PDB file of C-alpha atoms and ligand atoms in Angstrom:
ATOM      1  CA  UNK A   1       0.000   0.000   0.000  1.00 49.00           C
ATOM      2  CA  UNK A   2       1.390   3.417  -0.905  1.00 59.00           C
ATOM      3  CA  UNK A   3       1.440   5.813   2.021  1.00 67.00           C
ATOM      4  CA  UNK A   4       1.260   9.535   1.344  1.00 68.00           C
ATOM      5  CA  UNK A   5       4.081  11.600   2.840  1.00 78.00           C
ATOM      6  CA  UNK A   6       2.828  14.387   5.088  1.00 84.00           C
ATOM      7  CA  UNK A   7       4.229  16.833   7.667  1.00 89.00           C
ATOM      8  CA  UNK A   8       4.477  14.177  10.357  1.00 95.00           C
ATOM      9  CA  UNK A   9       5.204  10.944   8.468  1.00 97.00           C
ATOM     10  CA  UNK A  10       8.141  10.978   6.083  1.00 97.00           C
ATOM     11  CA  UNK A  11       8.600   7.839   4.016  1.00 97.00           C
ATOM     12  CA  UNK A  12      12.194   7.753   2.782  1.00 97.00           C
ATOM     13  CA  UNK A  13      11.581   6.510  -0.742  1.00 95.00           C
ATOM     14  CA  UNK A  14      15.065   7.027  -2.227  1.00 97.00           C
ATOM     15  CA  UNK A  15      15.877   4.189  -4.676  1.00 98.00           C
ATOM     16  CA  UNK A  16      19.001   3.159  -2.681  1.00 98.00           C
ATOM     17  CA  UNK A  17      16.912   2.893   0.477  1.00 98.00           C
ATOM     18  CA  UNK A  18      14.167   0.870  -1.195  1.00 98.00           C
ATOM     19  CA  UNK A  19      16.760  -1.462  -2.770  1.00 98.00           C
ATOM     20  CA  UNK A  20      18.451  -2.118   0.583  1.00 98.00           C
ATOM     21  CA  UNK A  21      15.076  -2.579   2.284  1.00 98.00           C
ATOM     22  CA  UNK A  22      14.153  -5.298  -0.228  1.00 98.00           C
ATOM     23  CA  UNK A  23      17.302  -7.259   0.706  1.00 98.00           C
ATOM     24  CA  UNK A  24      16.635  -6.662   4.410  1.00 98.00           C
ATOM     25  CA  UNK A  25      13.158  -8.182   4.115  1.00 98.00           C
ATOM     26  CA  UNK A  26      14.406 -11.337   2.359  1.00 98.00           C
ATOM     27  CA  UNK A  27      14.311 -14.293   4.774  1.00 98.00           C
ATOM     28  CA  UNK A  28      17.520 -15.726   3.272  1.00 98.00           C
ATOM     29  CA  UNK A  29      19.588 -12.615   4.175  1.00 98.00           C
ATOM     30  CA  UNK A  30      22.234 -13.559   6.763  1.00 97.00           C
ATOM     31  CA  UNK A  31      22.542 -11.927  10.191  1.00 97.00           C
ATOM     32  CA  UNK A  32      25.808 -10.315   9.116  1.00 97.00           C
ATOM     33  CA  UNK A  33      24.261  -8.706   6.043  1.00 98.00           C
ATOM     34  CA  UNK A  34      21.105  -7.817   7.967  1.00 98.00           C
ATOM     35  CA  UNK A  35      23.168  -5.888  10.543  1.00 98.00           C
ATOM     36  CA  UNK A  36      25.095  -4.058   7.799  1.00 98.00           C
ATOM     37  CA  UNK A  37      21.868  -3.091   6.029  1.00 98.00           C
ATOM     38  CA  UNK A  38      20.193  -1.852   9.225  1.00 98.00           C
ATOM     39  CA  UNK A  39      23.234   0.335   9.881  1.00 98.00           C
ATOM     40  CA  UNK A  40      23.275   1.716   6.318  1.00 98.00           C
ATOM     41  CA  UNK A  41      19.532   2.364   6.256  1.00 98.00           C
ATOM     42  CA  UNK A  42      19.780   4.173   9.598  1.00 98.00           C
ATOM     43  CA  UNK A  43      22.430   6.480   8.120  1.00 98.00           C
ATOM     44  CA  UNK A  44      20.305   7.287   5.066  1.00 98.00           C
ATOM     45  CA  UNK A  45      17.298   7.927   7.275  1.00 98.00           C
ATOM     46  CA  UNK A  46      19.273  10.153   9.661  1.00 98.00           C
ATOM     47  CA  UNK A  47      20.323  12.182   6.596  1.00 98.00           C
ATOM     48  CA  UNK A  48      16.626  12.902   5.957  1.00 97.00           C
ATOM     49  CA  UNK A  49      15.830  13.451   9.644  1.00 97.00           C
ATOM     50  CA  UNK A  50      18.554  16.134   9.938  1.00 97.00           C
ATOM     51  CA  UNK A  51      17.487  18.026   6.805  1.00 96.00           C
ATOM     52  CA  UNK A  52      16.040  20.890   8.891  1.00 94.00           C
ATOM     53  CA  UNK A  53      19.125  21.531  11.051  1.00 95.00           C
ATOM     54  CA  UNK A  54      19.860  25.261  11.176  1.00 94.00           C
ATOM     55  CA  UNK A  55      22.981  26.585   9.445  1.00 96.00           C
ATOM     56  CA  UNK A  56      25.265  29.538  10.048  1.00 97.00           C
ATOM     57  CA  UNK A  57      27.693  31.258   7.724  1.00 97.00           C
ATOM     58  CA  UNK A  58      31.443  30.993   8.167  1.00 98.00           C
ATOM     59  CA  UNK A  59      34.314  32.166   6.028  1.00 98.00           C
ATOM     60  CA  UNK A  60      36.786  29.480   4.978  1.00 98.00           C
ATOM     61  CA  UNK A  61      40.091  30.063   3.201  1.00 98.00           C
ATOM     62  CA  UNK A  62      40.440  27.727   0.274  1.00 98.00           C
ATOM     63  CA  UNK A  63      43.846  27.389  -1.434  1.00 98.00           C
ATOM     64  CA  UNK A  64      42.527  29.959  -3.953  1.00 98.00           C
ATOM     65  CA  UNK A  65      40.382  32.526  -2.092  1.00 98.00           C
ATOM     66  CA  UNK A  66      37.993  33.142   0.781  1.00 98.00           C
ATOM     67  CA  UNK A  67      34.696  31.267   0.537  1.00 98.00           C
ATOM     68  CA  UNK A  68      31.524  31.999   2.461  1.00 98.00           C
ATOM     69  CA  UNK A  69      30.251  28.588   3.580  1.00 98.00           C
ATOM     70  CA  UNK A  70      27.506  27.139   5.770  1.00 97.00           C
ATOM     71  CA  UNK A  71      28.052  24.951   8.817  1.00 96.00           C
ATOM     72  CA  UNK A  72      25.578  23.434  11.271  1.00 94.00           C
ATOM     73  CA  UNK A  73      24.767  25.888  14.055  1.00 93.00           C
ATOM     74  CA  UNK A  74      25.893  24.178  17.288  1.00 84.00           C
ATOM     75  CA  UNK A  75      23.005  21.855  18.038  1.00 83.00           C
ATOM     76  CA  UNK A  76      23.081  19.263  20.820  1.00 95.00           C
ATOM     77  CA  UNK A  77      21.717  15.921  19.676  1.00 97.00           C
ATOM     78  CA  UNK A  78      21.024  12.537  21.245  1.00 98.00           C
ATOM     79  CA  UNK A  79      20.204   9.141  19.800  1.00 98.00           C
ATOM     80  CA  UNK A  80      17.963   6.894  21.902  1.00 98.00           C
ATOM     81  CA  UNK A  81      17.771   3.270  20.711  1.00 98.00           C
ATOM     82  CA  UNK A  82      14.995   1.063  22.050  1.00 98.00           C
ATOM     83  CA  UNK A  83      16.770  -2.143  23.107  1.00 97.00           C
ATOM     84  CA  UNK A  84      17.470  -4.525  21.665  1.00 95.00           C
ATOM     85  CA  UNK A  85      16.775  -4.016  17.993  1.00 97.00           C
ATOM     86  CA  UNK A  86      17.301  -0.233  18.104  1.00 98.00           C
ATOM     87  CA  UNK A  87      20.980  -0.877  18.890  1.00 98.00           C
ATOM     88  CA  UNK A  88      21.416  -2.015  15.291  1.00 98.00           C
ATOM     89  CA  UNK A  89      20.682   1.524  14.061  1.00 98.00           C
ATOM     90  CA  UNK A  90      22.958   3.479  16.431  1.00 98.00           C
ATOM     91  CA  UNK A  91      26.266   3.173  14.564  1.00 98.00           C
ATOM     92  CA  UNK A  92      24.649   4.254  11.301  1.00 98.00           C
ATOM     93  CA  UNK A  93      23.325   7.451  12.894  1.00 98.00           C
ATOM     94  CA  UNK A  94      26.676   8.058  14.624  1.00 98.00           C
ATOM     95  CA  UNK A  95      28.408   7.719  11.234  1.00 97.00           C
ATOM     96  CA  UNK A  96      26.521  10.882  10.278  1.00 96.00           C
ATOM     97  CA  UNK A  97      26.385  12.678  13.665  1.00 96.00           C
ATOM     98  CA  UNK A  98      29.536  11.562  15.538  1.00 96.00           C
ATOM     99  CA  UNK A  99      29.092  14.132  18.325  1.00 95.00           C
ATOM    100  CA  UNK A 100      25.642  12.867  19.329  1.00 97.00           C
ATOM    101  CA  UNK A 101      25.224  11.377  22.803  1.00 98.00           C
ATOM    102  CA  UNK A 102      23.499   8.015  23.173  1.00 98.00           C
ATOM    103  CA  UNK A 103      20.782   7.202  25.734  1.00 98.00           C
ATOM    104  CA  UNK A 104      19.425   3.667  26.110  1.00 98.00           C
ATOM    105  CA  UNK A 105      15.859   2.580  26.712  1.00 98.00           C
ATOM    106  CA  UNK A 106      15.274  -1.118  27.389  1.00 97.00           C
ATOM    107  CA  UNK A 107      11.858  -2.419  26.431  1.00 93.00           C
ATOM    108  CA  UNK A 108      10.418  -5.768  25.456  1.00 89.00           C
ATOM    109  CA  UNK A 109       6.979  -6.663  24.157  1.00 84.00           C
ATOM    110  CA  UNK A 110       5.080  -9.340  26.072  1.00 88.00           C
ATOM    111  CA  UNK A 111       4.553 -12.160  23.549  1.00 85.00           C
ATOM    112  CA  UNK A 112       0.936 -12.750  24.642  1.00 89.00           C
ATOM    113  CA  UNK A 113      -0.398  -9.261  25.359  1.00 92.00           C
ATOM    114  CA  UNK A 114       2.034  -7.301  23.108  1.00 89.00           C
ATOM    115  CA  UNK A 115       2.254  -4.704  25.884  1.00 92.00           C
ATOM    116  CA  UNK A 116       5.756  -3.198  26.258  1.00 92.00           C
ATOM    117  CA  UNK A 117       7.663  -3.532  29.536  1.00 94.00           C
ATOM    118  CA  UNK A 118      10.431  -1.086  30.376  1.00 94.00           C
ATOM    119  CA  UNK A 119      13.463  -2.701  32.014  1.00 95.00           C
ATOM    120  CA  UNK A 120      16.273  -0.161  31.606  1.00 97.00           C
ATOM    121  CA  UNK A 121      16.808   3.548  31.062  1.00 97.00           C
ATOM    122  CA  UNK A 122      20.029   5.535  31.012  1.00 98.00           C
ATOM    123  CA  UNK A 123      20.039   8.985  29.406  1.00 98.00           C
ATOM    124  CA  UNK A 124      22.634  11.740  28.996  1.00 98.00           C
ATOM    125  CA  UNK A 125      22.256  14.173  31.964  1.00 97.00           C
ATOM    126  CA  UNK A 126      21.212  17.074  29.736  1.00 98.00           C
ATOM    127  CA  UNK A 127      18.731  15.058  27.635  1.00 98.00           C
ATOM    128  CA  UNK A 128      16.041  17.765  28.059  1.00 98.00           C
ATOM    129  CA  UNK A 129      18.204  20.241  26.095  1.00 97.00           C
ATOM    130  CA  UNK A 130      18.966  17.884  23.231  1.00 98.00           C
ATOM    131  CA  UNK A 131      17.239  17.184  19.932  1.00 97.00           C
ATOM    132  CA  UNK A 132      16.407  13.482  20.272  1.00 98.00           C
ATOM    133  CA  UNK A 133      16.229  10.804  17.582  1.00 98.00           C
ATOM    134  CA  UNK A 134      14.551   7.639  18.887  1.00 98.00           C
ATOM    135  CA  UNK A 135      15.607   4.629  16.807  1.00 98.00           C
ATOM    136  CA  UNK A 136      13.901   1.234  16.512  1.00 98.00           C
ATOM    137  CA  UNK A 137      13.644  -0.763  13.261  1.00 98.00           C
ATOM    138  CA  UNK A 138      10.025  -1.850  13.842  1.00 98.00           C
ATOM    139  CA  UNK A 139       6.837   0.089  14.580  1.00 98.00           C
ATOM    140  CA  UNK A 140       4.106  -2.546  15.012  1.00 97.00           C
ATOM    141  CA  UNK A 141       1.270  -1.745  17.481  1.00 96.00           C
ATOM    142  CA  UNK A 142       3.104   1.422  18.503  1.00 97.00           C
ATOM    143  CA  UNK A 143       3.120   0.435  22.196  1.00 96.00           C
ATOM    144  CA  UNK A 144       6.926   0.546  22.540  1.00 96.00           C
ATOM    145  CA  UNK A 145       7.328   3.908  20.816  1.00 97.00           C
ATOM    146  CA  UNK A 146       4.442   5.473  22.733  1.00 97.00           C
ATOM    147  CA  UNK A 147       6.073   4.342  26.001  1.00 96.00           C
ATOM    148  CA  UNK A 148       9.397   5.812  24.791  1.00 97.00           C
ATOM    149  CA  UNK A 149       7.742   9.119  23.839  1.00 98.00           C
ATOM    150  CA  UNK A 150       6.017   9.343  27.243  1.00 97.00           C
ATOM    151  CA  UNK A 151       9.293   8.607  29.051  1.00 97.00           C
ATOM    152  CA  UNK A 152      11.258  11.220  27.065  1.00 98.00           C
ATOM    153  CA  UNK A 153       8.580  13.915  27.359  1.00 98.00           C
ATOM    154  CA  UNK A 154       8.640  13.355  31.175  1.00 98.00           C
ATOM    155  CA  UNK A 155      12.406  13.928  31.023  1.00 98.00           C
ATOM    156  CA  UNK A 156      11.662  17.324  29.418  1.00 98.00           C
ATOM    157  CA  UNK A 157      12.605  16.498  25.821  1.00 98.00           C
ATOM    158  CA  UNK A 158      10.999  19.003  23.447  1.00 97.00           C
ATOM    159  CA  UNK A 159      12.384  18.172  20.005  1.00 96.00           C
ATOM    160  CA  UNK A 160      11.642  14.519  19.309  1.00 98.00           C
ATOM    161  CA  UNK A 161      11.862  12.548  16.067  1.00 98.00           C
ATOM    162  CA  UNK A 162      11.221   8.830  15.601  1.00 98.00           C
ATOM    163  CA  UNK A 163      13.189   6.736  13.125  1.00 98.00           C
ATOM    164  CA  UNK A 164      11.958   3.250  12.172  1.00 98.00           C
ATOM    165  CA  UNK A 165      12.626   1.112   9.108  1.00 98.00           C
ATOM    166  CA  UNK A 166       9.256  -0.628   8.707  1.00 98.00           C
ATOM    167  CA  UNK A 167       5.927   0.530  10.149  1.00 98.00           C
ATOM    168  CA  UNK A 168       2.388  -0.856  10.298  1.00 98.00           C
ATOM    169  CA  UNK A 169      -0.452   1.614   9.590  1.00 97.00           C
ATOM    170  CA  UNK A 170      -1.987   0.781  12.997  1.00 97.00           C
ATOM    171  CA  UNK A 171       1.238   1.778  14.782  1.00 97.00           C
ATOM    172  CA  UNK A 172       1.663   4.967  12.756  1.00 97.00           C
ATOM    173  CA  UNK A 173      -1.834   6.092  13.757  1.00 97.00           C
ATOM    174  CA  UNK A 174      -1.215   5.238  17.418  1.00 97.00           C
ATOM    175  CA  UNK A 175       2.049   7.193  17.761  1.00 97.00           C
ATOM    176  CA  UNK A 176       0.740  10.244  15.904  1.00 97.00           C
ATOM    177  CA  UNK A 177      -2.340  10.328  18.142  1.00 97.00           C
ATOM    178  CA  UNK A 178      -0.244   9.860  21.289  1.00 97.00           C
ATOM    179  CA  UNK A 179       1.845  12.978  20.698  1.00 97.00           C
ATOM    180  CA  UNK A 180       0.785  15.995  18.635  1.00 96.00           C
ATOM    181  CA  UNK A 181       4.346  17.153  17.902  1.00 96.00           C
ATOM    182  CA  UNK A 182       6.308  14.018  17.152  1.00 97.00           C
ATOM    183  CA  UNK A 183       7.571  13.410  13.591  1.00 97.00           C
ATOM    184  CA  UNK A 184       8.100   9.895  12.198  1.00 98.00           C
ATOM    185  CA  UNK A 185      10.626   8.743   9.573  1.00 98.00           C
ATOM    186  CA  UNK A 186      10.231   5.303   8.029  1.00 98.00           C
ATOM    187  CA  UNK A 187      11.404   3.482   4.892  1.00 98.00           C
ATOM    188  CA  UNK A 188       8.016   1.783   4.438  1.00 98.00           C
ATOM    189  CA  UNK A 189       4.474   1.655   5.750  1.00 98.00           C
ATOM    190  CA  UNK A 190       3.354  -1.950   5.265  1.00 98.00           C
ATOM    191  CA  UNK A 191      -0.098  -3.522   4.885  1.00 98.00           C
ATOM    192  CA  UNK A 192      -1.175  -4.493   8.382  1.00 98.00           C
ATOM    193  CA  UNK A 193      -0.471  -6.422  11.587  1.00 98.00           C
ATOM    194  CA  UNK A 194      -1.195 -10.143  11.861  1.00 97.00           C
ATOM    195  CA  UNK A 195      -2.807 -11.886  14.869  1.00 95.00           C
ATOM    196  CA  UNK A 196       0.573 -12.071  16.634  1.00 94.00           C
ATOM    197  CA  UNK A 197       1.021  -8.285  16.125  1.00 96.00           C
ATOM    198  CA  UNK A 198       3.796  -8.867  13.568  1.00 97.00           C
ATOM    199  CA  UNK A 199       4.047  -6.545  10.593  1.00 98.00           C
ATOM    200  CA  UNK A 200       2.837  -8.029   7.274  1.00 98.00           C
ATOM    201  CA  UNK A 201       4.834  -8.438   5.080  1.00 98.00           C
ATOM    202  CA  UNK A 202       7.452  -6.880   7.408  1.00 98.00           C
ATOM    203  CA  UNK A 203      10.774  -8.630   7.872  1.00 98.00           C
ATOM    204  CA  UNK A 204      10.156 -10.898  10.856  1.00 98.00           C
ATOM    205  CA  UNK A 205      11.668 -10.290  14.279  1.00 97.00           C
ATOM    206  CA  UNK A 206      14.248  -7.541  13.841  1.00 98.00           C
ATOM    207  CA  UNK A 207      16.029  -8.193  17.163  1.00 97.00           C
ATOM    208  CA  UNK A 208      16.403 -11.900  16.452  1.00 97.00           C
ATOM    209  CA  UNK A 209      17.671 -11.234  12.916  1.00 98.00           C
ATOM    210  CA  UNK A 210      20.217  -8.615  14.092  1.00 98.00           C
ATOM    211  CA  UNK A 211      21.568 -10.724  16.938  1.00 96.00           C
ATOM    212  CA  UNK A 212      21.054 -14.203  15.430  1.00 95.00           C
ATOM    213  CA  UNK A 213      18.955 -15.384  18.359  1.00 95.00           C
ATOM    214  CA  UNK A 214      16.581 -17.554  16.351  1.00 80.00           C
TER     215      UNK A 214
HETATM  216  C1  LIG B   1      10.325  -5.161  18.787  1.00 68.23           C
HETATM  217  C2  LIG B   1      10.773  -3.926  18.047  1.00 68.23           C
HETATM  218  C3  LIG B   1      10.043  -2.828  18.763  1.00 68.23           C
HETATM  219  C4  LIG B   1       8.742  -3.480  19.143  1.00 68.23           C
HETATM  220  C5  LIG B   1       7.682  -3.035  18.184  1.00 68.23           C
HETATM  221  O1  LIG B   1      11.026  -5.319  19.961  1.00 68.23           O
HETATM  222  O2  LIG B   1      12.163  -3.772  18.011  1.00 68.23           O
HETATM  223  O3  LIG B   1      10.721  -2.363  19.914  1.00 68.23           O
HETATM  224  O4  LIG B   1       8.927  -4.898  19.022  1.00 68.23           O
HETATM  225  O5  LIG B   1       6.442  -3.497  18.561  1.00 68.23           O
HETATM  226  P1  LIG B   1       5.264  -2.561  19.063  1.00 68.23           P
HETATM  227  O6  LIG B   1       5.197  -1.397  18.116  1.00 68.23           O
HETATM  228  O7  LIG B   1       4.063  -3.455  18.985  1.00 68.23           O
HETATM  229  O8  LIG B   1       5.562  -2.128  20.467  1.00 68.23           O
HETATM  230  P2  LIG B   1      10.845  -6.592  20.930  1.00 68.23           P
HETATM  231  O9  LIG B   1       9.855  -6.266  22.000  1.00 68.23           O
HETATM  232  O10 LIG B   1      10.590  -7.810  20.112  1.00 68.23           O
HETATM  233  O11 LIG B   1      12.224  -6.666  21.688  1.00 68.23           O
HETATM  234  P3  LIG B   1      13.712  -6.924  21.114  1.00 68.23           P
HETATM  235  O12 LIG B   1      14.125  -5.677  20.382  1.00 68.23           O
HETATM  236  O13 LIG B   1      14.479  -7.125  22.369  1.00 68.23           O
HETATM  237  O14 LIG B   1      13.690  -8.136  20.218  1.00 68.23           O
HETATM  238  N1  LIG B   2       8.733  -6.606  16.313  1.00 68.23           N
HETATM  239  C1  LIG B   2       9.449  -7.113  15.272  1.00 68.23           C
HETATM  240  O1  LIG B   2      10.673  -7.288  15.397  1.00 68.23           O
HETATM  241  N2  LIG B   2       8.802  -7.411  14.129  1.00 68.23           N
HETATM  242  C2  LIG B   2       7.490  -7.205  13.970  1.00 68.23           C
HETATM  243  O2  LIG B   2       6.949  -7.481  12.886  1.00 68.23           O
HETATM  244  C3  LIG B   2       6.751  -6.686  15.060  1.00 68.23           C
HETATM  245  C4  LIG B   2       7.402  -6.390  16.212  1.00 68.23           C
END
């Protein structure tokens, strides 16, 4: 199903991204390649998610003459992966934003109820002053991301963006309704959830495929 881009849901439809996503979905893709692809896709997505960073002018001396250039106006950023699968996206975002701090939020979905349980949280001290990118490859029911948004808002975070690789329409609706200001980046919005709350067609269990646990 094609999903229309809007102000709050940005589907990164670049041909390189869609090509890599196709390989990521393939059940025969190895754990090693899966990890590499998650990292690469996270970097491409972070490129889109940082498109609105403010710039300032500086003068640089080239070997030929002075050039008026633009650099990013000192902005404090943080990446917050939702454990486990979100860890797979961190290095890709750091490739693009090496100065970002990293907070960790541990959450797992109960297999029966699909309700997320938080088991760990460790944030940079000044998280409230940072622009935060929450990363998790999968947005299914939206329970995990809604819990992450609620946690970060309580910490005082104002500028919050979500980065996932594959989303279900049900989850997209849930996170947008849960927070009026949050913006979501995804490489695809799939058809639906199945009875086990897995994304169809999706790519299976992202955490298991990244860490080879199944
Ligand atoms: C997966 C995924 C998300 C969550 C999405 O994690 O990485 O965090 O499920 O589902 P939801 O939108 O319905 O909340 P999981 O709980 O399987 O834990 P893991 O990363 O440790 O494998
Ligand atoms: N978590 C996953 O890893 N995959 C899904 O399809 C849903 C939740």
